[in-house]
Tab-separated table of C-alpha atoms and ligand atoms in Angstrom:
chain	number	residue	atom	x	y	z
A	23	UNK	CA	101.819	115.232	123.264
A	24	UNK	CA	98.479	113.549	123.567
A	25	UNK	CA	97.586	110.523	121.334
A	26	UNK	CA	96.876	110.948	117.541
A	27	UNK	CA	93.251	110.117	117.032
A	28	UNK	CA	92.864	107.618	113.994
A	29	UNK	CA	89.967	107.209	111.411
A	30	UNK	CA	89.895	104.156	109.182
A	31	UNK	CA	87.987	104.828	106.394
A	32	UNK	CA	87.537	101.178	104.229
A	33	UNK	CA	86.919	97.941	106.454
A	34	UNK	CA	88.166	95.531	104.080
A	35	UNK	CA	91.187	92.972	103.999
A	36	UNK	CA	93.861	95.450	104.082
A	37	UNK	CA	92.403	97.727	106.572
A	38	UNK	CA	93.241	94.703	108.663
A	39	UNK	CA	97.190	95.308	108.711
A	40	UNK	CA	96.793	99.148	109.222
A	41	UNK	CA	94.104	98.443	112.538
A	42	UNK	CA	96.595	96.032	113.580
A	43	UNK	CA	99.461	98.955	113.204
A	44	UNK	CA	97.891	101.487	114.662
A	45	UNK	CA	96.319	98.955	117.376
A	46	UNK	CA	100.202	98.178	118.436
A	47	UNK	CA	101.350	101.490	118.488
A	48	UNK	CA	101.223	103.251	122.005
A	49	UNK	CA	100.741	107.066	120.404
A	50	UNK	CA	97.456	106.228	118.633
A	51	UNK	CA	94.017	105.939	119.642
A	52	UNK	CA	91.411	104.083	116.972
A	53	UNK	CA	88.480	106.150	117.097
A	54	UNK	CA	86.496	105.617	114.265
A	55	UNK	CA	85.903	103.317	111.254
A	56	UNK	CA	83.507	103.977	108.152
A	57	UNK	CA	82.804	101.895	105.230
A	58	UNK	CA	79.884	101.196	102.852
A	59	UNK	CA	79.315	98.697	104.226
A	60	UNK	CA	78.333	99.191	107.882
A	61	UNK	CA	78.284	95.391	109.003
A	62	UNK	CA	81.958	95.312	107.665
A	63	UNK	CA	83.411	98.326	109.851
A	64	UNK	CA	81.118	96.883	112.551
A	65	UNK	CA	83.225	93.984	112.551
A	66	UNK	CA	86.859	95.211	112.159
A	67	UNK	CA	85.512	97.805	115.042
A	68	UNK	CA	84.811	95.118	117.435
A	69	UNK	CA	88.163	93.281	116.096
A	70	UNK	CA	89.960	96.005	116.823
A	71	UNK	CA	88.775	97.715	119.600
A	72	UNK	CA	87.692	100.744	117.380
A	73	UNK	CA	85.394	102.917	119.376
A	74	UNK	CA	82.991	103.646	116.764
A	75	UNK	CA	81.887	102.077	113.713
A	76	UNK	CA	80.255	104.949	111.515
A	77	UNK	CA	77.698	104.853	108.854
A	78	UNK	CA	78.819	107.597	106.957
A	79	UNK	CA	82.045	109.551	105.386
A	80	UNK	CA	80.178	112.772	107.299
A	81	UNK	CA	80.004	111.256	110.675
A	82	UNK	CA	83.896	110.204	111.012
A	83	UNK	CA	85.029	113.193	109.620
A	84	UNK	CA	82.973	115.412	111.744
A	85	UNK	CA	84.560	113.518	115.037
A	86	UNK	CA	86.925	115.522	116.494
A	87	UNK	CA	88.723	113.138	117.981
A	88	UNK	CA	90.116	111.850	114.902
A	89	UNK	CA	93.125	113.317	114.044
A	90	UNK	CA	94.053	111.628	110.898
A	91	UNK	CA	92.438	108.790	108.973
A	92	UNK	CA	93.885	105.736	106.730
A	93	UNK	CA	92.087	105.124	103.169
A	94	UNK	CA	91.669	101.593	102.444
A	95	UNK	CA	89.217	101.663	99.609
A	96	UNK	CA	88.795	101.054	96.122
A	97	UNK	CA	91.042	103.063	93.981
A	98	UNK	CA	87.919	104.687	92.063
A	99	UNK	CA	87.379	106.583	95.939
A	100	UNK	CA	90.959	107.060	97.037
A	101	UNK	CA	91.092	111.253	95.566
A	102	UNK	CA	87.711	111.637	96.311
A	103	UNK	CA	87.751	110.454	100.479
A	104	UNK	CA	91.477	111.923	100.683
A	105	UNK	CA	90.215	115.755	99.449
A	106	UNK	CA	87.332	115.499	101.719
A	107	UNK	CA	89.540	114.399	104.961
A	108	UNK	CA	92.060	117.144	104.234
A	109	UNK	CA	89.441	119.702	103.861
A	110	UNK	CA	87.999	118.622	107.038
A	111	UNK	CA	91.484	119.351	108.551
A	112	UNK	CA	92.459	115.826	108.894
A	113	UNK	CA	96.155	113.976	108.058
A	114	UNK	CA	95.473	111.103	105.598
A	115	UNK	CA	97.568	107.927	104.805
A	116	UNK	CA	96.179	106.900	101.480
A	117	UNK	CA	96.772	103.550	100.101
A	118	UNK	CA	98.204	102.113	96.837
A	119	UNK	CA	97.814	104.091	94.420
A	120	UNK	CA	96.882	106.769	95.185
A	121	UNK	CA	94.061	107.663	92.690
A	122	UNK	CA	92.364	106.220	89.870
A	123	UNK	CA	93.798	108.946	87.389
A	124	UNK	CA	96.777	111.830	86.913
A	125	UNK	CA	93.415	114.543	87.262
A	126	UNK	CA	92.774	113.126	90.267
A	127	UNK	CA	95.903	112.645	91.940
A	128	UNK	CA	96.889	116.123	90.661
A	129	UNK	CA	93.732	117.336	92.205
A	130	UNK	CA	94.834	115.371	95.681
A	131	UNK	CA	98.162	117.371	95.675
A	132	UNK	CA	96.562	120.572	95.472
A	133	UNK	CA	94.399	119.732	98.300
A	134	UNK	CA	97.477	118.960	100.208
A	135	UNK	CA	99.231	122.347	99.381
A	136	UNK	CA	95.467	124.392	99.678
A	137	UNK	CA	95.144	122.780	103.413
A	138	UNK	CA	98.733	122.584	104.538
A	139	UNK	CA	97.919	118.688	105.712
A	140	UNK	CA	100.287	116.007	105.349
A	141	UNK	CA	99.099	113.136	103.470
A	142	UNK	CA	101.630	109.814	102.815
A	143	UNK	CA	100.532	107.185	99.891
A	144	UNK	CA	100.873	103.823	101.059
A	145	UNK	CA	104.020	102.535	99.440
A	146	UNK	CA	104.444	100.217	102.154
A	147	UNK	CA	107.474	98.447	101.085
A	148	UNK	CA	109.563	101.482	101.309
A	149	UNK	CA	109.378	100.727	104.587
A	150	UNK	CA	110.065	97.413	105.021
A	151	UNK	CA	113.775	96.855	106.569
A	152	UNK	CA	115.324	95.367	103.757
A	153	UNK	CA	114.731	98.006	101.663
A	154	UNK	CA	115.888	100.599	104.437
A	155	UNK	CA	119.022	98.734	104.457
A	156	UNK	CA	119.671	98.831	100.873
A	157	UNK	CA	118.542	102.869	100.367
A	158	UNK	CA	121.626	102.942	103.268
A	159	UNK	CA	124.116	101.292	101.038
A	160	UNK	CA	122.599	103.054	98.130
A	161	UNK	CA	122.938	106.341	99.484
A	162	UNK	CA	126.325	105.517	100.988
A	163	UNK	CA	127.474	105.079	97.139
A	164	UNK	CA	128.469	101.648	97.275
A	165	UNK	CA	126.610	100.713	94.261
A	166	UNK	CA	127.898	104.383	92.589
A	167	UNK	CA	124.903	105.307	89.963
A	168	UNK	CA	122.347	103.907	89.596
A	169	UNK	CA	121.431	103.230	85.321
A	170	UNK	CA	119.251	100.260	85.506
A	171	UNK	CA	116.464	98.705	86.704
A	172	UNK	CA	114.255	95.809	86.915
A	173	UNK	CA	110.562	95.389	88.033
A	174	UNK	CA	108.918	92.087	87.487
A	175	UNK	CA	105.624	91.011	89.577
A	176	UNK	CA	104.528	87.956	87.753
A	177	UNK	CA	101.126	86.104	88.868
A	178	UNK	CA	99.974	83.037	86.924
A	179	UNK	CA	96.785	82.810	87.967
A	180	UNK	CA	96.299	86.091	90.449
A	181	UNK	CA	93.627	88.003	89.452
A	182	UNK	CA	91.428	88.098	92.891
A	183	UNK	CA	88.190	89.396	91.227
A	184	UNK	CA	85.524	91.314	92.092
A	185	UNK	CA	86.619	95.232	92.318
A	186	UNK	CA	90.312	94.390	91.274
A	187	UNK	CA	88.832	93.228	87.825
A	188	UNK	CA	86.795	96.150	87.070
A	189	UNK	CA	88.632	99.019	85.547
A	190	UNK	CA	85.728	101.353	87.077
A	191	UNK	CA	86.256	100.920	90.287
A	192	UNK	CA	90.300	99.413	89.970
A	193	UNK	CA	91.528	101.834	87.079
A	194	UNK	CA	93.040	99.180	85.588
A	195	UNK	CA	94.490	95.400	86.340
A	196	UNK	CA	97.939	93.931	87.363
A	197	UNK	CA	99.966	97.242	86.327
A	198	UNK	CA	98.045	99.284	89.047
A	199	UNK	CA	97.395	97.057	91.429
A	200	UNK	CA	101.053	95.059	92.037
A	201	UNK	CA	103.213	96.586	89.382
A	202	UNK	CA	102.565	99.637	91.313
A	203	UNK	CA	104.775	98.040	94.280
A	204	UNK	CA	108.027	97.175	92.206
A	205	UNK	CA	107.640	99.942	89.926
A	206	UNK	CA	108.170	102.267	92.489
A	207	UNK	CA	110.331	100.342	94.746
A	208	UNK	CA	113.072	101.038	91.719
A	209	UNK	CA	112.252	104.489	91.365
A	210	UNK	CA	112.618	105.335	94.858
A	211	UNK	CA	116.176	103.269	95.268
A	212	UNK	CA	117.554	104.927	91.986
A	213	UNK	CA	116.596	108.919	93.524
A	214	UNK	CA	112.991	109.130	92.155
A	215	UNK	CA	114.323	110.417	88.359
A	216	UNK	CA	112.328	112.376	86.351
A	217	UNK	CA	111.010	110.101	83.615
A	218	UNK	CA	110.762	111.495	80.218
A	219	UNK	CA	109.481	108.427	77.971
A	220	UNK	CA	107.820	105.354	78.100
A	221	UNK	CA	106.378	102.888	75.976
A	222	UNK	CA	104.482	100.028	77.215
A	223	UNK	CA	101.842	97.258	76.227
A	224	UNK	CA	99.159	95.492	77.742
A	225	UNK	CA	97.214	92.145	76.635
A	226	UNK	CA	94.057	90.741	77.508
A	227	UNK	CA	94.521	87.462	76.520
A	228	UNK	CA	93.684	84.696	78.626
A	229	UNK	CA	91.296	86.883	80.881
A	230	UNK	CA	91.500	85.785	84.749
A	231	UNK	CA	91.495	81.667	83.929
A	232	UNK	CA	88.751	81.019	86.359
A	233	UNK	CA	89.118	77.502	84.483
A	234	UNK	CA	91.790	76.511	86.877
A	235	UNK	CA	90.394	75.404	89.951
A	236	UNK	CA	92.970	73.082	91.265
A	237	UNK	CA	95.654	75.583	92.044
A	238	UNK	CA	95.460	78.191	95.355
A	239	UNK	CA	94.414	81.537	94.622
A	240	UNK	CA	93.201	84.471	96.482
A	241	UNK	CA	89.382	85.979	96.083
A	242	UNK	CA	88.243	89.051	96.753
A	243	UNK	CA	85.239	88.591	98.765
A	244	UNK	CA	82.721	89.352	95.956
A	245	UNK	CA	84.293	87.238	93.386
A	246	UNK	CA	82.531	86.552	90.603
A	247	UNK	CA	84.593	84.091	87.633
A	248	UNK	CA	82.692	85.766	84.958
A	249	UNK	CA	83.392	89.325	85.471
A	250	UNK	CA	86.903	91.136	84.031
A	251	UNK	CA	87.774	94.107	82.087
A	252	UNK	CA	91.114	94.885	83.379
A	253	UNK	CA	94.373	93.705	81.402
A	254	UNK	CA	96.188	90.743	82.081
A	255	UNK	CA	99.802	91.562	81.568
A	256	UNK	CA	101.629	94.625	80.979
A	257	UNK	CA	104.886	95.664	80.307
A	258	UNK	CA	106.814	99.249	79.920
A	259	UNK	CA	110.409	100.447	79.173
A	260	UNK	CA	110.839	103.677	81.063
A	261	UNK	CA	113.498	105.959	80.276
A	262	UNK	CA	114.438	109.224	82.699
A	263	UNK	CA	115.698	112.554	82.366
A	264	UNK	CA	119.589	111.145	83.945
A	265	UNK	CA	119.592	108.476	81.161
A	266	UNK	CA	118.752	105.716	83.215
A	267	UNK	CA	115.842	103.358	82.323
A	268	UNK	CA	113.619	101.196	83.897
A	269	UNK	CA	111.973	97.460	82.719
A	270	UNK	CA	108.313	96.752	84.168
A	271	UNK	CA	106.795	93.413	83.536
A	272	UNK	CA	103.608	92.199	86.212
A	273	UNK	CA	100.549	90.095	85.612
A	274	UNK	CA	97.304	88.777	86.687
A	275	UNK	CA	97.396	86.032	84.469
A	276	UNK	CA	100.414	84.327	82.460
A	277	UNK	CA	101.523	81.086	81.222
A	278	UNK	CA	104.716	81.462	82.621
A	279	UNK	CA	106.203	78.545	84.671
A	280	UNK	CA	105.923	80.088	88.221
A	281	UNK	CA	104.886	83.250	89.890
A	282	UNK	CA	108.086	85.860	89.740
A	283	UNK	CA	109.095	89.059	91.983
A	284	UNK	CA	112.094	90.745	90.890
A	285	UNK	CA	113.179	94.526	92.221
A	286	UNK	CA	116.937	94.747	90.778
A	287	UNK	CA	119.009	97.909	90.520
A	288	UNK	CA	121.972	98.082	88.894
A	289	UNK	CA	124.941	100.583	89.156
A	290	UNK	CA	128.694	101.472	88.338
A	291	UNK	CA	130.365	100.086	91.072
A	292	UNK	CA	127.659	97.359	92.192
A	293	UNK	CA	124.447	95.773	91.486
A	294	UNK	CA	121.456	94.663	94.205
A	295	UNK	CA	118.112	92.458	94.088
A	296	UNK	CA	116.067	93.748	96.643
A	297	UNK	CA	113.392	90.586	95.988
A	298	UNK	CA	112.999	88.224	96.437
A	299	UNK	CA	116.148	88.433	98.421
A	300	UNK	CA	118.311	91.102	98.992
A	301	UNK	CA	121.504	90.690	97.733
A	302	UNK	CA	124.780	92.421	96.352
A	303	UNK	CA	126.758	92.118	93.531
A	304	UNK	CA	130.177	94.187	93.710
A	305	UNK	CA	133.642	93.551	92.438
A	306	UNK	CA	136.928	93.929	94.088
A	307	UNK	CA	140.264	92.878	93.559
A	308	UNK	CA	139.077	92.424	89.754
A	309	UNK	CA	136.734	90.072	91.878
A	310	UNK	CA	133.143	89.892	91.443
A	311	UNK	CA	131.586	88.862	94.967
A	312	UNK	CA	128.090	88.524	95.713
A	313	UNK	CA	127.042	89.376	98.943
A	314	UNK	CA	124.500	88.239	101.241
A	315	UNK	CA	123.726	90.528	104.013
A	316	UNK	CA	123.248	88.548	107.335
A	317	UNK	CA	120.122	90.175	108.729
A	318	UNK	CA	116.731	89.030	109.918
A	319	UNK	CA	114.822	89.938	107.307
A	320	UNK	CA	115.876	89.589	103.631
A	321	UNK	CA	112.370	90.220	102.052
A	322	UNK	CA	109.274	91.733	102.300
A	323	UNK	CA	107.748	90.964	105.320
A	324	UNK	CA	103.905	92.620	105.570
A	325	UNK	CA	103.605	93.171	109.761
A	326	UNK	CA	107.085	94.680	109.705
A	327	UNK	CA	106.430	96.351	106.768
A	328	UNK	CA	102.990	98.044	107.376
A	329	UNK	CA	104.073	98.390	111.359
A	330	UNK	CA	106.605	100.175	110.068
A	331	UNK	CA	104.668	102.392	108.027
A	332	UNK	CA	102.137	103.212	110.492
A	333	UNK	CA	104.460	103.859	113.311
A	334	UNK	CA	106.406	106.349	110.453
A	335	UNK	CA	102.720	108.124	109.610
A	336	UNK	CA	101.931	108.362	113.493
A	337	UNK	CA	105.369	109.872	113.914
A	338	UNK	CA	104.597	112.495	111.372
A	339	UNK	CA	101.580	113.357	112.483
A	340	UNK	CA	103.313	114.490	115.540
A	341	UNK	CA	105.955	116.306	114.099
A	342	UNK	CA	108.570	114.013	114.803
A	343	UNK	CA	109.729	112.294	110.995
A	344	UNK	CA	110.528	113.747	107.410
A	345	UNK	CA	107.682	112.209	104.522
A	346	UNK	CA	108.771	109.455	102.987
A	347	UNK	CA	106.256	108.717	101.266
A	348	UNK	CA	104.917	111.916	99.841
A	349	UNK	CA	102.101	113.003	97.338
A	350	UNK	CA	104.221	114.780	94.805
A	351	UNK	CA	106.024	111.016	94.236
A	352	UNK	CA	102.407	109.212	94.428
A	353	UNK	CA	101.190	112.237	91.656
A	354	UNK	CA	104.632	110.966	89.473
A	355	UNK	CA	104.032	107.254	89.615
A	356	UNK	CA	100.546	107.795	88.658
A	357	UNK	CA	101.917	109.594	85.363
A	358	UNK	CA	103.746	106.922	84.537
A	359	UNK	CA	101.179	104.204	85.194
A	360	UNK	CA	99.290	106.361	82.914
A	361	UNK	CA	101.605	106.892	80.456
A	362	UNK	CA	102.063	102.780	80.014
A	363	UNK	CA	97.722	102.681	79.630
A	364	UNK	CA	98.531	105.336	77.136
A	365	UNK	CA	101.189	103.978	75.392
A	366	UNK	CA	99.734	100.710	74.870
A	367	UNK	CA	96.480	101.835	73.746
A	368	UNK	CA	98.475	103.942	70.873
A	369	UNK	CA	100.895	101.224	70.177
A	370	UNK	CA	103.705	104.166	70.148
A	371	UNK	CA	106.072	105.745	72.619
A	372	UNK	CA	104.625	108.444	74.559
A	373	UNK	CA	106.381	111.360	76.057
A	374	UNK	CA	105.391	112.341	79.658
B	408	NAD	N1	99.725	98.031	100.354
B	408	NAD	C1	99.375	96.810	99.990
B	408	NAD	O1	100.182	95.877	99.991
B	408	NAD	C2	97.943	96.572	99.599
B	408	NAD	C3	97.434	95.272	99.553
B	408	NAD	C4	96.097	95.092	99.205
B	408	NAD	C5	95.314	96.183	98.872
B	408	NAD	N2	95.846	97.447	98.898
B	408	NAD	C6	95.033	98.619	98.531
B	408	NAD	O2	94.070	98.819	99.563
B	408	NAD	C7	92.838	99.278	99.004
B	408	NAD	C8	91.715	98.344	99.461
B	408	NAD	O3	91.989	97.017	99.031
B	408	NAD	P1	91.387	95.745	99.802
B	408	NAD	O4	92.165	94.567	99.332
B	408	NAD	O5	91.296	96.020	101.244
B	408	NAD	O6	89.923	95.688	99.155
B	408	NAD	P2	88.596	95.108	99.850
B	408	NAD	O7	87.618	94.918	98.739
B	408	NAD	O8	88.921	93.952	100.726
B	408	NAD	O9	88.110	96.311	100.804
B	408	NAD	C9	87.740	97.563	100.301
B	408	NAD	C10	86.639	98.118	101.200
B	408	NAD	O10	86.417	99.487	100.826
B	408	NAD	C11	85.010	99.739	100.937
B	408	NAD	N3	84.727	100.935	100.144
B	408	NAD	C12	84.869	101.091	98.817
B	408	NAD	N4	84.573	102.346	98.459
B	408	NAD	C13	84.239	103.008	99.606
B	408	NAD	C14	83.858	104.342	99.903
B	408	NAD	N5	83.736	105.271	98.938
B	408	NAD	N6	83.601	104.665	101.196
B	408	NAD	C15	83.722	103.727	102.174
B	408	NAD	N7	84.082	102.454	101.951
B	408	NAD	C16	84.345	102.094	100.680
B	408	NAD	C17	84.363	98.454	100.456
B	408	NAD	O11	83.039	98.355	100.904
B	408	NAD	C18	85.295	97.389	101.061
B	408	NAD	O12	84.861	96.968	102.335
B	408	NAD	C19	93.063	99.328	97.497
B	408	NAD	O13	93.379	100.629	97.095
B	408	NAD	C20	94.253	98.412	97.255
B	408	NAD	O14	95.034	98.808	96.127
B	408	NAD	C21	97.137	97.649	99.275
């Protein structure tokens, strides 16, 4: 089969790992990369070795030569860019999350079903290899089933600004943004449940602390200290159809001592943290024993992890991989991102 033609659509810091991917995989060709802003895809084109840098949605998507296209734009654009590339008869990998709102990303699956196109949703740390390796043992039933779960991303002082701190263009703050990866990183390793409550809350309390200036922290490039809408710490209690539940906390900002990341599932016969570190916890022999697999990669690692996720689109594009990653789960975590918003704004449980 002849090489997949690729489209990049978005020519901002994370486009960077997904040209890199696609640059490094033999079965791809970059043909094409669009964003607003034209200097930007200029640059990552000449980066790259992308052989055109477009001005316009209308131009990349009327190139034949690409094939499929990656979405690495705001969230506010990720439904609207995705409809138009399937309708245009293109395969899309569309990043985290994958649409500002439930309408939208139920829109985005019908657009998948209308045009028979296969579009993933960029939950890249499914596909990182410790998380392969515990969906193995998972699956195996060595941790029997799964009731519990755990889903902290904690930033002290992590709110990057610009787009990411305008619930226009973001859809909201932390929750969104990073409790998107952890949240779903649980749902996925206990079978994707059905969830049937949740109740959450979200504060906006000490905004994104531009104050502190003597600690490292990452800046979008259009930054600006004075400009937030977007909450700064959320939390949610999840409960599913099976019984089992499901404990979010992630934040922007928090006076907490240090920044956390915590994916923990927890079962009958055994208990795992995925991150920051993946470990067991089983018993035997009226023994508990923790268990520390000896592999290369314990954690998240983002080249092996986005490699891995390109090289897994690519493969699907030709025919040759089952979705992962599909829309119908990207359409469920979206409902329950939602719900949380929803929850918190009525101060009440909400039923999905
Ligand atoms: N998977 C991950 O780990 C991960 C990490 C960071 C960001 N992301 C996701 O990637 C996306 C982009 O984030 P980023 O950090 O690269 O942001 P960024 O601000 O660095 O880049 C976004 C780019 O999109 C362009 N853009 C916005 N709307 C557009 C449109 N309608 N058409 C064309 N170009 C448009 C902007 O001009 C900008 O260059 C977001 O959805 C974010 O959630 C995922």
């Amino acid at each position: 089969m002849s090489r997949i033609g690729i489209g990049v659509i978005g020519a901002g810091s994370i486009s960077a790992m997904h040209l890199q991917s696609y640059a490094a995989n033999p079965d791809v060709e970059l043909v094409a990369i669009y964003d607003l802003n034209l200097a930007r895809a200029q640059h990552q084109a000449a980066k790259f070795g992308v052989a055109n840098a477009y001005a316009t949605l209308e131009e990349l998507l009327a190139d034949s030569a690409v094939h499929a296209v990656s979405i690495c734009t705001w969230n506010n654009s990720h439904a609207e860019l995705a409809i138009a590339a399937l309708e245009a008869g293109k395969n899309v990998l569309v990043e985290k999350p994958l649409s500002k709102t439930v309408a939208e990303a139920e829109m985005l699956a019908a657009a998948v079903s209308r045009t028979g196109k296969l579009l993933q949703v960029g939950f890249v740390r499914r596909f990182s290899s410790n998380a392969k390796l515990l969906r193995q043992f998972i699956d195996a039933g060595d941790l029997g089933e799964i009731y519990y779960a755990k889903a902290s991303n904690i930033r002290r002082i992590g709110n990057p600004g610009g787009w990411f701190a305008d619930g226009e263009r973001a859809g909201g703050g932390p929750l969104i943004d990073i409790g998107v990866h952890v949240l779903d990183l649980c749902w996925f390793m206990m079978g994707s449940p059905k969830p049937v409550t949740v109740s959450g809350n979200t504060y906006h309390r000490l905004g994104n602390r531009a104050n502190i200036t003597n600690l490292e922290r990452y800046k979008v490039s259009d930054y600006d200290p004075d400009k937030n809408d977007v909450e700064d710490l959320a939390n949610a209690l999840i409960r599913f159809e099976n019984g089992a539940s499901l404990y979010l906390e992630t934040s922007y900002s928090l006076h907490a001592l240090e920044d956390e990341l915590l994916v923990g599932v927890y079962g009958e016969k055994g208990g795992a943290e995925l991150e920051p570190s993946l470990r067991f916890t089983l018993e035997s022999h009226d023994t508990v024993i923790n268990v520390v697999p000896q592999v290369d990669l314990l954690t998240f690692n983002f080249d092996e992890g986005f490699q891995n996720e390109i090289n897994h689109f690519v493969s699907l594009c030709r025919g040759e991989a089952e979705e992962i990653a599909p829309v119908s789960q990207g359409v469920e975590i979206m409902r329950m991102l939602s719900a949380i918003y929803e929850s918190a704004a009525l101060g009440r449980e909400v039923a999905l």
